[in-house]
mmCIF file of C-alpha atoms and ligand atoms in Angstrom:
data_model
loop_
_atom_site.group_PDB
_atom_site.id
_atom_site.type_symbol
_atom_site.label_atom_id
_atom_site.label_comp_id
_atom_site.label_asym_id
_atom_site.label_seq_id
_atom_site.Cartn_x
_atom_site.Cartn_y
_atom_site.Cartn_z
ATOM 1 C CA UNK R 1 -8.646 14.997 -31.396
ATOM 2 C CA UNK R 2 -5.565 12.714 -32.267
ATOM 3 C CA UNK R 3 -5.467 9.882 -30.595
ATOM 4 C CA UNK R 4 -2.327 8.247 -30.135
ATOM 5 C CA UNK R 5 -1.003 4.695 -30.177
ATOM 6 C CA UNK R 6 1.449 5.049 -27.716
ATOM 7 C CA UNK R 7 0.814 2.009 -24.815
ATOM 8 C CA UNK R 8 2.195 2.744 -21.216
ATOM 9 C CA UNK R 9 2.266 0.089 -18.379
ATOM 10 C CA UNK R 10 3.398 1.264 -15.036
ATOM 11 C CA UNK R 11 3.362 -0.888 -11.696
ATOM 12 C CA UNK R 12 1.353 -0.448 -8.960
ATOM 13 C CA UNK R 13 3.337 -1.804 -6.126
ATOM 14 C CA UNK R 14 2.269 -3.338 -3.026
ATOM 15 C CA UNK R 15 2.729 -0.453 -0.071
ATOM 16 C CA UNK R 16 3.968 -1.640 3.404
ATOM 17 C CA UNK R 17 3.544 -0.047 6.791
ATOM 18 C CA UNK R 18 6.608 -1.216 7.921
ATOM 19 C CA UNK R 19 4.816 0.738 11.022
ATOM 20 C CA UNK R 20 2.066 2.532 11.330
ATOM 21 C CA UNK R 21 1.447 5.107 14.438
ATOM 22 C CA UNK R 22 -1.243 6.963 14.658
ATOM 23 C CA UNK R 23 -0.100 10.257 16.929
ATOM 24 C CA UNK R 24 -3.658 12.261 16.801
ATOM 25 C CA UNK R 25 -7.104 13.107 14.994
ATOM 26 C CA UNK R 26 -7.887 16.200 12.895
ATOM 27 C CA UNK R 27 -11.708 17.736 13.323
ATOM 28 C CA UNK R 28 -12.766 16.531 10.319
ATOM 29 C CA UNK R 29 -11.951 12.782 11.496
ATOM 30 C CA UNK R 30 -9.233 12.162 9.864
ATOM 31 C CA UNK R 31 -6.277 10.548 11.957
ATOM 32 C CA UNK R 32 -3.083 11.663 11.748
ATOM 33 C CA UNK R 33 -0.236 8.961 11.440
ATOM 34 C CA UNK R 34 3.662 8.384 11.306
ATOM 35 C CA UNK R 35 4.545 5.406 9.045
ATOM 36 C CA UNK R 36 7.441 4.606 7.544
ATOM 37 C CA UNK R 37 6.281 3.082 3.833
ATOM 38 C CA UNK R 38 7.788 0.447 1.892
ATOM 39 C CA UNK R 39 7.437 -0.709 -1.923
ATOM 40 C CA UNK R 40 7.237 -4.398 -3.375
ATOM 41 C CA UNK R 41 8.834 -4.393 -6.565
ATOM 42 C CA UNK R 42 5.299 -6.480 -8.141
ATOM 43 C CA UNK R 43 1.833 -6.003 -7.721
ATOM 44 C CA UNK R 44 -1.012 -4.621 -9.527
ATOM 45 C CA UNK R 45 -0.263 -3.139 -13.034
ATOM 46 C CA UNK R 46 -1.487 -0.389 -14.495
ATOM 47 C CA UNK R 47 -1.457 0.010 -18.642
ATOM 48 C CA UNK R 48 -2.884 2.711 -20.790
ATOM 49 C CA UNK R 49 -3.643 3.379 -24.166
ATOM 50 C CA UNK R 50 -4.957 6.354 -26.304
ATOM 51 C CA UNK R 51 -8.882 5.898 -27.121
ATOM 52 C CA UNK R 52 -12.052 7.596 -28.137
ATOM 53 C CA UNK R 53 -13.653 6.705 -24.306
ATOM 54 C CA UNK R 54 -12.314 6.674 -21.115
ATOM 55 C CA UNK R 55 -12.663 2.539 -20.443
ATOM 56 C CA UNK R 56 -11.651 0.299 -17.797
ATOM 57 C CA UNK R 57 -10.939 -3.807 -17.759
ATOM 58 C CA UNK R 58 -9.493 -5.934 -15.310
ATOM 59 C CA UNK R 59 -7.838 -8.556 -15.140
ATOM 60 C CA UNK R 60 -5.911 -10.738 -12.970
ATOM 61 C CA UNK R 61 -6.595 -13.019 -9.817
ATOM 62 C CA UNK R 62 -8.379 -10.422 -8.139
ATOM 63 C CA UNK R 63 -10.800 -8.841 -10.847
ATOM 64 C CA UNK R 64 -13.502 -10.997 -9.414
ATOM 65 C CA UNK R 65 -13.185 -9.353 -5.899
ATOM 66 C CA UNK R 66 -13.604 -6.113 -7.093
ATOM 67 C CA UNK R 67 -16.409 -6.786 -9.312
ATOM 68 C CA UNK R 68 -18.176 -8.357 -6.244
ATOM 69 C CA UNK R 69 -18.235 -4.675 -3.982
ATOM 70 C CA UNK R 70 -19.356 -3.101 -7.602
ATOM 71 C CA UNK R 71 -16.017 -1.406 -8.182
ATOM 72 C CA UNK R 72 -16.273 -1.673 -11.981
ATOM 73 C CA UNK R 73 -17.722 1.501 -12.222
ATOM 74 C CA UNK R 74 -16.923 5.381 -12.047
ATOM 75 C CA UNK R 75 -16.749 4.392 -7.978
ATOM 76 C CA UNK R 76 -13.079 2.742 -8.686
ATOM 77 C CA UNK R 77 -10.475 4.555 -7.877
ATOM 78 C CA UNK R 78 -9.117 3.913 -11.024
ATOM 79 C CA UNK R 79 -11.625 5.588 -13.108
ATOM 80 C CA UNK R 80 -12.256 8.558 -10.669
ATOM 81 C CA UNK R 81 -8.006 9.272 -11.145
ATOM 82 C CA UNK R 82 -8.585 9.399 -14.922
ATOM 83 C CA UNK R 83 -12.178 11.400 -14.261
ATOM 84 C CA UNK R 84 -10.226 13.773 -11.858
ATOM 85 C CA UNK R 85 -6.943 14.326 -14.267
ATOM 86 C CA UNK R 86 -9.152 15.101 -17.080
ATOM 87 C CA UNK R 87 -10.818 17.384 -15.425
ATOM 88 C CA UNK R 88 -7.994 19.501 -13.573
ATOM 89 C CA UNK R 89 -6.532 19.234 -17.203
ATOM 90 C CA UNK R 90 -9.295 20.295 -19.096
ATOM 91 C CA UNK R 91 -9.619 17.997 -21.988
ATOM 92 C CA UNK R 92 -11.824 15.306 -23.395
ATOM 93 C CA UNK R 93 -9.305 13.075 -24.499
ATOM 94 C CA UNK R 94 -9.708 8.753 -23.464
ATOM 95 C CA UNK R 95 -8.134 6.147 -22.821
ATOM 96 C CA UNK R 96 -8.293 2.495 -22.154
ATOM 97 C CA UNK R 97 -7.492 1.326 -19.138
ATOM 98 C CA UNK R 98 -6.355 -1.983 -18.392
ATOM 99 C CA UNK R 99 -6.199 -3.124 -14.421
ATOM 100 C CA UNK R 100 -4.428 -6.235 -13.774
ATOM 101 C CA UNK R 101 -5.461 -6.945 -10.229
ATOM 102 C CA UNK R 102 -2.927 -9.223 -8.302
ATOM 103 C CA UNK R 103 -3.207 -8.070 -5.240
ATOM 104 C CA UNK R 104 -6.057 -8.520 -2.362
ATOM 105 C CA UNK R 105 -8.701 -5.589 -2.414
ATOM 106 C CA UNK R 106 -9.306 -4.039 1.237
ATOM 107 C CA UNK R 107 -6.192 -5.758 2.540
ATOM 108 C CA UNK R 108 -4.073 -2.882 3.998
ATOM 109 C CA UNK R 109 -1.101 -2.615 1.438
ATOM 110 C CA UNK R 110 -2.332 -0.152 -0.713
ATOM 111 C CA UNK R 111 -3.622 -1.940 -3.621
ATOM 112 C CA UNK R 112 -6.664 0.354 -4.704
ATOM 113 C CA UNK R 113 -4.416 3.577 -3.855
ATOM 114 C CA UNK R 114 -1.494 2.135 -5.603
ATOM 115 C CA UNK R 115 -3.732 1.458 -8.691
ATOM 116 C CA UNK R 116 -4.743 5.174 -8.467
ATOM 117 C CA UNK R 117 -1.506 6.608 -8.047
ATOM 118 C CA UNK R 118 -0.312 4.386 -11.386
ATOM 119 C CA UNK R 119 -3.374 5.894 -13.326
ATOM 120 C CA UNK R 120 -2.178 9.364 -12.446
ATOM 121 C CA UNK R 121 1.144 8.875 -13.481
ATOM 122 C CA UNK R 122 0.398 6.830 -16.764
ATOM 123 C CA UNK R 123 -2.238 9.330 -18.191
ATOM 124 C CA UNK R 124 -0.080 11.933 -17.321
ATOM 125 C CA UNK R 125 2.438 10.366 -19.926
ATOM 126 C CA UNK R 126 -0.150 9.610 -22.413
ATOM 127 C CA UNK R 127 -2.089 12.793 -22.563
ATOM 128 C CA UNK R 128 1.094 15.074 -22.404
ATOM 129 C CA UNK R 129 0.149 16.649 -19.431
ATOM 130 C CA UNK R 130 3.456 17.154 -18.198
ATOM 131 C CA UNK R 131 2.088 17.718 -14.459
ATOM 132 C CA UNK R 132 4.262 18.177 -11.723
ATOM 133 C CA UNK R 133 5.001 15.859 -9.052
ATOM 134 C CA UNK R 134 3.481 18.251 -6.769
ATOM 135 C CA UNK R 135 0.428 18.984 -9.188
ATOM 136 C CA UNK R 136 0.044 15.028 -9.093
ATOM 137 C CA UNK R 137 0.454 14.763 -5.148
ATOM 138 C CA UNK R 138 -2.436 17.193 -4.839
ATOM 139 C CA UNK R 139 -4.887 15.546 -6.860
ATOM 140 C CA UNK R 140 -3.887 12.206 -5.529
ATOM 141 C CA UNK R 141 -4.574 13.193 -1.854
ATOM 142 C CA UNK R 142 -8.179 14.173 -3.356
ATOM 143 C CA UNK R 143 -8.844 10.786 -4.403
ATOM 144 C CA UNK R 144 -7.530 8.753 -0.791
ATOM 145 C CA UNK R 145 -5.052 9.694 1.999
ATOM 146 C CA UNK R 146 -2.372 7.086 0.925
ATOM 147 C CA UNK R 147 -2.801 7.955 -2.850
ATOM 148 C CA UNK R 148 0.129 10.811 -2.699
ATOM 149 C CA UNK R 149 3.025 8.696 -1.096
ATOM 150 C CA UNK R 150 1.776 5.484 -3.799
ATOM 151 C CA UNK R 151 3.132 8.297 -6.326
ATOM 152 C CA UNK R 152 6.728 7.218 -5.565
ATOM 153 C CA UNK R 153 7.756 3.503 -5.142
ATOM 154 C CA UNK R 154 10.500 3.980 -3.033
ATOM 155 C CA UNK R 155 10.775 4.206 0.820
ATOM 156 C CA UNK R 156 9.166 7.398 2.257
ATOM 157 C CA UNK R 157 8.588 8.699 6.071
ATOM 158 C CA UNK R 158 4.686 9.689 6.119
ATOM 159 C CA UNK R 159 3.144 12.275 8.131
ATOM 160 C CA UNK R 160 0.090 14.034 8.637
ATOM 161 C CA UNK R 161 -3.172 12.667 7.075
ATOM 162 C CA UNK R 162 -0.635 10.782 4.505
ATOM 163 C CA UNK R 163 0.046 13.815 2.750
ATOM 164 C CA UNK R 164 3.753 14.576 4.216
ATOM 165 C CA UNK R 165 5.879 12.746 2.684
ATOM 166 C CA UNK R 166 10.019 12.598 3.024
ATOM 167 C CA UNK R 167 12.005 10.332 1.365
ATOM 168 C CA UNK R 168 13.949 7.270 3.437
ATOM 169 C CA UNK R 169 15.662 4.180 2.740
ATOM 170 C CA UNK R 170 15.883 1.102 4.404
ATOM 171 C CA UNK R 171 19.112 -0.485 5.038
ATOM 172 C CA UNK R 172 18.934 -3.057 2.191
ATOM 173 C CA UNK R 173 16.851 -5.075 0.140
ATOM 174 C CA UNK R 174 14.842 -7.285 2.823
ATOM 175 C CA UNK R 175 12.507 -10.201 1.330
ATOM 176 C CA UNK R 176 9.239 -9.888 2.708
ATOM 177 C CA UNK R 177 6.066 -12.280 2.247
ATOM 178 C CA UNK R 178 2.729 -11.388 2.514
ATOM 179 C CA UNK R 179 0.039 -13.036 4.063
ATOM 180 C CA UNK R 180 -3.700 -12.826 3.541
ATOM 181 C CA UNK R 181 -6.715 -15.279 5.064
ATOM 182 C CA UNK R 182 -9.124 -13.887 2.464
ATOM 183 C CA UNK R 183 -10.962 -11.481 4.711
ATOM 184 C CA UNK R 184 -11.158 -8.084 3.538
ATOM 185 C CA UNK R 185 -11.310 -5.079 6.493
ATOM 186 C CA UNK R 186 -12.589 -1.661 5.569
ATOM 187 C CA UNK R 187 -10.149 1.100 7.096
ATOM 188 C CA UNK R 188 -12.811 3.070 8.740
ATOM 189 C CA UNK R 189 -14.118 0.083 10.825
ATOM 190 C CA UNK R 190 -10.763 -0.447 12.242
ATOM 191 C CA UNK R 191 -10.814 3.135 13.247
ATOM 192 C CA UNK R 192 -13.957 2.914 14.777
ATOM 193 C CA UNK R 193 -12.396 -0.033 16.895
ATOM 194 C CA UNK R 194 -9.449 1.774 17.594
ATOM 195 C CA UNK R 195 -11.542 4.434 19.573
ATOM 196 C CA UNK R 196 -13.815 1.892 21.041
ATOM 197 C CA UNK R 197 -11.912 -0.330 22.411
ATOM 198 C CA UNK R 198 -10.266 2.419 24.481
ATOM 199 C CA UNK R 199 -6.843 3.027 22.036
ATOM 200 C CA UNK R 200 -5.493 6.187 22.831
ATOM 201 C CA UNK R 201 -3.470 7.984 20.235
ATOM 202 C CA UNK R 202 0.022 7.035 20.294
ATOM 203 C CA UNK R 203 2.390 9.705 22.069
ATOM 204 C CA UNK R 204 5.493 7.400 20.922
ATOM 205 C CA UNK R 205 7.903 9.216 18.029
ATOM 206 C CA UNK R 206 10.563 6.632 17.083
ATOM 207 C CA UNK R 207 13.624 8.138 17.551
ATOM 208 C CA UNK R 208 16.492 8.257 14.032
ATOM 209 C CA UNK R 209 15.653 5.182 11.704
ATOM 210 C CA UNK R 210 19.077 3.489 12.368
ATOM 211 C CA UNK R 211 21.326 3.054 8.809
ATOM 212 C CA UNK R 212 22.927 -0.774 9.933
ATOM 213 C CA UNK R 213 20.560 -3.536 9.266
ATOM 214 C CA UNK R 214 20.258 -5.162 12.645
ATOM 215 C CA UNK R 215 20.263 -2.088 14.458
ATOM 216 C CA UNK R 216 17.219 -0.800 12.223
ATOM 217 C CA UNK R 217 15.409 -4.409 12.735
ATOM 218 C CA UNK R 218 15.474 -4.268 15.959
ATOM 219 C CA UNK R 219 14.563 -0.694 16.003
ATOM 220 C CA UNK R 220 11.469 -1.594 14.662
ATOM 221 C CA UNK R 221 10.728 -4.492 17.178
ATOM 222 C CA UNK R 222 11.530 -2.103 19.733
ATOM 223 C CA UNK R 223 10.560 1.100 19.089
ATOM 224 C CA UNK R 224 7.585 1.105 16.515
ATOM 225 C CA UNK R 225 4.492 -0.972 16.379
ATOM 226 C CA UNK R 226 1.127 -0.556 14.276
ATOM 227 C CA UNK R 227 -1.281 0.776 16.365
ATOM 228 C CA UNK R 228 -4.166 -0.707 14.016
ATOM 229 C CA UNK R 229 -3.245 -4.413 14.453
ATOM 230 C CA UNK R 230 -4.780 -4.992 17.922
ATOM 231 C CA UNK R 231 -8.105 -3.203 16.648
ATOM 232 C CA UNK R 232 -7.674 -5.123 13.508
ATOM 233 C CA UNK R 233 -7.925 -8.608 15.190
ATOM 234 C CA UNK R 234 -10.645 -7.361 17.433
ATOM 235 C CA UNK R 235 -12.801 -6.851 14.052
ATOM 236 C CA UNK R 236 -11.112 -9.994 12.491
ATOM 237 C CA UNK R 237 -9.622 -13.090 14.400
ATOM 238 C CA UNK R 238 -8.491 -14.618 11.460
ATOM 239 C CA UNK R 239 -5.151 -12.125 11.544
ATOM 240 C CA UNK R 240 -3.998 -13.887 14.640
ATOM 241 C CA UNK R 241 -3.250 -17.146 13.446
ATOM 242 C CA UNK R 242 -1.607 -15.539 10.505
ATOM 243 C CA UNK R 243 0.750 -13.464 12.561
ATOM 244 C CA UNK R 244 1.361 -17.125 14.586
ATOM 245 C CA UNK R 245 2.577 -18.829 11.576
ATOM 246 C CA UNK R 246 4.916 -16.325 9.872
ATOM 247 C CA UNK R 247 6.650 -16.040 13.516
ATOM 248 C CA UNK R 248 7.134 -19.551 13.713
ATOM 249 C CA UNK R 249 9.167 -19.164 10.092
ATOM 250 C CA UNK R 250 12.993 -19.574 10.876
ATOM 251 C CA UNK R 251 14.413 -16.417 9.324
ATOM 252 C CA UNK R 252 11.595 -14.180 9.582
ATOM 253 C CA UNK R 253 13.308 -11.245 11.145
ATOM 254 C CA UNK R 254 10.035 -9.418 12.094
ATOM 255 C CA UNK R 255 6.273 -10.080 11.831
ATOM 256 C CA UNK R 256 3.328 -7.849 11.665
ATOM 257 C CA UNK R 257 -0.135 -6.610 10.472
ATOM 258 C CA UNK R 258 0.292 -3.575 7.468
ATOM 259 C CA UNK R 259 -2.351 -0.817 7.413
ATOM 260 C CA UNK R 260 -5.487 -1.267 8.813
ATOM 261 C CA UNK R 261 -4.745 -4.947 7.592
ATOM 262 C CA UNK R 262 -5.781 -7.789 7.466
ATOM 263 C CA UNK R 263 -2.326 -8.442 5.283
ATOM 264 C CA UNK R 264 0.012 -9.683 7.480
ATOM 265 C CA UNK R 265 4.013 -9.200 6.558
ATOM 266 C CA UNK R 266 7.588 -11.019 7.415
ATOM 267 C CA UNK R 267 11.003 -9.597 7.058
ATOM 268 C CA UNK R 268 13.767 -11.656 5.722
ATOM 269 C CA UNK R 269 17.770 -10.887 5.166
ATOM 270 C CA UNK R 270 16.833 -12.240 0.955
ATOM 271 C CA UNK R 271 14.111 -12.918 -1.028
ATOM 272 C CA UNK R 272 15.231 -16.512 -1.271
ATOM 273 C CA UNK R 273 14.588 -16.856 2.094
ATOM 274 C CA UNK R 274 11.080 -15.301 1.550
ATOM 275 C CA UNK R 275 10.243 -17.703 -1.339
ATOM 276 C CA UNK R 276 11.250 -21.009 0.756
ATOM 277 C CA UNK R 277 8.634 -19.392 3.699
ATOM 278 C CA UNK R 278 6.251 -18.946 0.688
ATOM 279 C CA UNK R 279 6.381 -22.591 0.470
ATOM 280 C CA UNK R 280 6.036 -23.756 3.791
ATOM 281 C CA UNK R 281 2.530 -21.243 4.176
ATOM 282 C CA UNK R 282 1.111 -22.665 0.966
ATOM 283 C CA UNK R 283 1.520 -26.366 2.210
ATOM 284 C CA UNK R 284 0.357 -25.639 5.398
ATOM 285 C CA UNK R 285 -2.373 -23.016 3.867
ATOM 286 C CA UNK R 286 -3.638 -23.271 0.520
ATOM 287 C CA UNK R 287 -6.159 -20.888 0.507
ATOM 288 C CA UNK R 288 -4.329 -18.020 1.713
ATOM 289 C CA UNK R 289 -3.001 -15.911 -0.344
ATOM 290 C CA UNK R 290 0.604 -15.901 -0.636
ATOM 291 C CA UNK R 291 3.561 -13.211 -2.014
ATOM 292 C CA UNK R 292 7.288 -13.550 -1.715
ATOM 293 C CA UNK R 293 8.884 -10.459 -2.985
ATOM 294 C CA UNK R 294 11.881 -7.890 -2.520
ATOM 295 C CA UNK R 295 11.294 -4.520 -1.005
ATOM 296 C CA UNK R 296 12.742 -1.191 -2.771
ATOM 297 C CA UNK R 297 15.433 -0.757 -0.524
HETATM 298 O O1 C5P X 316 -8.408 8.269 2.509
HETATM 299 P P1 C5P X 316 -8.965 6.890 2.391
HETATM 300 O O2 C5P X 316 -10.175 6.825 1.509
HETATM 301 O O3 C5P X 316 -7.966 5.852 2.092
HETATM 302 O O4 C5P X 316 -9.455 6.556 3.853
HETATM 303 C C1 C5P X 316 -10.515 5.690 4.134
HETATM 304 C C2 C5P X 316 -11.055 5.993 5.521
HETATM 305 O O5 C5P X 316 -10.055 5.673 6.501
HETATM 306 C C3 C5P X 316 -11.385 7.442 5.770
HETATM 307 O O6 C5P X 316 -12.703 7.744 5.391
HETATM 308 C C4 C5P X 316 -11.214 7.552 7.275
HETATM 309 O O7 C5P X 316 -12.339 7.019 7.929
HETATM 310 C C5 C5P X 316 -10.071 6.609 7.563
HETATM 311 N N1 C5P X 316 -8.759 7.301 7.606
HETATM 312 C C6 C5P X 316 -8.433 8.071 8.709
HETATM 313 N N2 C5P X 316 -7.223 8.699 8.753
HETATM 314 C C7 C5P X 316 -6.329 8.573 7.745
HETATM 315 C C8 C5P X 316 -6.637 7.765 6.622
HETATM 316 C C9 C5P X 316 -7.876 7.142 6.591
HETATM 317 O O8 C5P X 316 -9.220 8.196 9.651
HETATM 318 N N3 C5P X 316 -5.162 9.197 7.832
#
């Protein structure tokens, strides 16, 4: 088997429920949602690199977190992508895989499905595959429900499980900041709090995503919410004072919980804006974790 030298580094972006409704529940459990999804240009990254073994480092800020909940092994999403291409391909070939964790595990924005997606799409280069989009989407949604729409790292209207996905766009390129306390949440325990504490599934549709910029903010204010973040601060106070202190930020155009959080988000007209709230937090907060960024628009 040849193995080649070719190295390939893709992002794994932070993903943002810019909201999150969840409008039913399939049989199996499952919960059906309408989201619309959002990309940070940074995050995790992703590189590859032909070798003998299938392999997997990490590195970063957050390698220690996921070594603490044992997700070194073939239980990392990481590592069952690669296990899972390789076997839909039908080869042997390896590779090693470097992680460079940046963002929080178990935080709501994606990270592990992000890092899955990135695998996917970087082995698919290395090994020659040539899979389609489609192919990829399929396998993705085998490995986690928001694995297909981390596949793309632009805006994108979600549906069903996670696995209908149409492209959107947001009106221009906000600067956001992430917030996170340091507690991680595990998605199906804020499910399980959104059914006991009585949360019915949302009826709400939001009407047509407006194109201006203030009509689409306050679109979102008005018309959307995430249904998680109430059962979210149930399980975990610590979101609260969070969602207090990016509110009081002058500029932040919107404030609110992503996913099944506990990351916390604020919408500003520039990034600049973003970093100079980055700031302020840290002072104020300097063990949260902090991330001023630009969103795909
Ligand atoms: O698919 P993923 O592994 O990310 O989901 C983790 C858990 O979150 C699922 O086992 C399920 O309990 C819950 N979930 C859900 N409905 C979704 C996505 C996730 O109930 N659409």
């Amino acid at each position: 088997m040849d193995i080649t030298n070719q190295i390939i580094t893709r992002s794994a972006p932070a993903k943002l429920n810019l909201y999150l409704h969840i409008v039913g529940q399939r049989a199996d459990g499952y919960h059906l949602l309408d989201s619309l999804f959002a990309f940070t240009q940074n995050g995790d990254e992703i590189t590859v690199r032909g070798a003998p073994e299938l392999s997997l480092e990490v590195t970063g800020p957050f390698a220690g977190s996921l070594a603490a909940v044992g997700g070194l092994n073939a239980d990392n999403l990481v590592m069952k992508a690669a296990l899972l291409l390789r076997s839909h391909a039908g080869i042997k070939n390896g590779a090693a895989i470097s992680l460079s964790k940046n963002l929080p595990i178990a935080s709501g924005i994606g990270g592990g499905s992000a890092d899955a997606a990135a695998t996917l799409l970087a082995l698919n280069d290395l090994w020659q595959l040539d899979l389609s989009l489609e192919t990829l989407s399929a396998l993705a949604l085998r490995l986690g429900a928001d694995v297909p729409a981390c596949l793309h790292d632009r805006p994108l209207h979600v549906s069903g499980i996670g696995e209908q996905i149409k492209a959107s766009s947001l009106p221009k390129d906000y600067g956001i900041l992430l917030v996170n306390s340091g507690e991680a949440l595990s998605t199906p325990a804020v499910f399980q709090a959104f059914h006991a504490d009585g949360y019915k599934p949302s009826v709400r549709l939001p009407c047509r995503q407006p194109k201006e910029s203030a009509d689409f903010i306050k679109w979102l204010l008005e018309k959307t919410s995430n249904d998680l973040q109430a059962p979210a601060v149930s399980l975990c106070p610590a979101i609260a004072p969070v969602m207090r202190d990016l509110s009081a930020i002058n500029g932040a155009m919107m404030v609110r919980m992503s996913g099944s959080g506990a990351t916390c988000f604020a919408l500003f007209q520039t990034v600049s804006e973003a970093k100079q709230a980055q700031i302020r937090i840290e002072a104020d907060h300097p063990k949260w974790w902090v991330m001023a960024d630009q969103l795909v628009p």
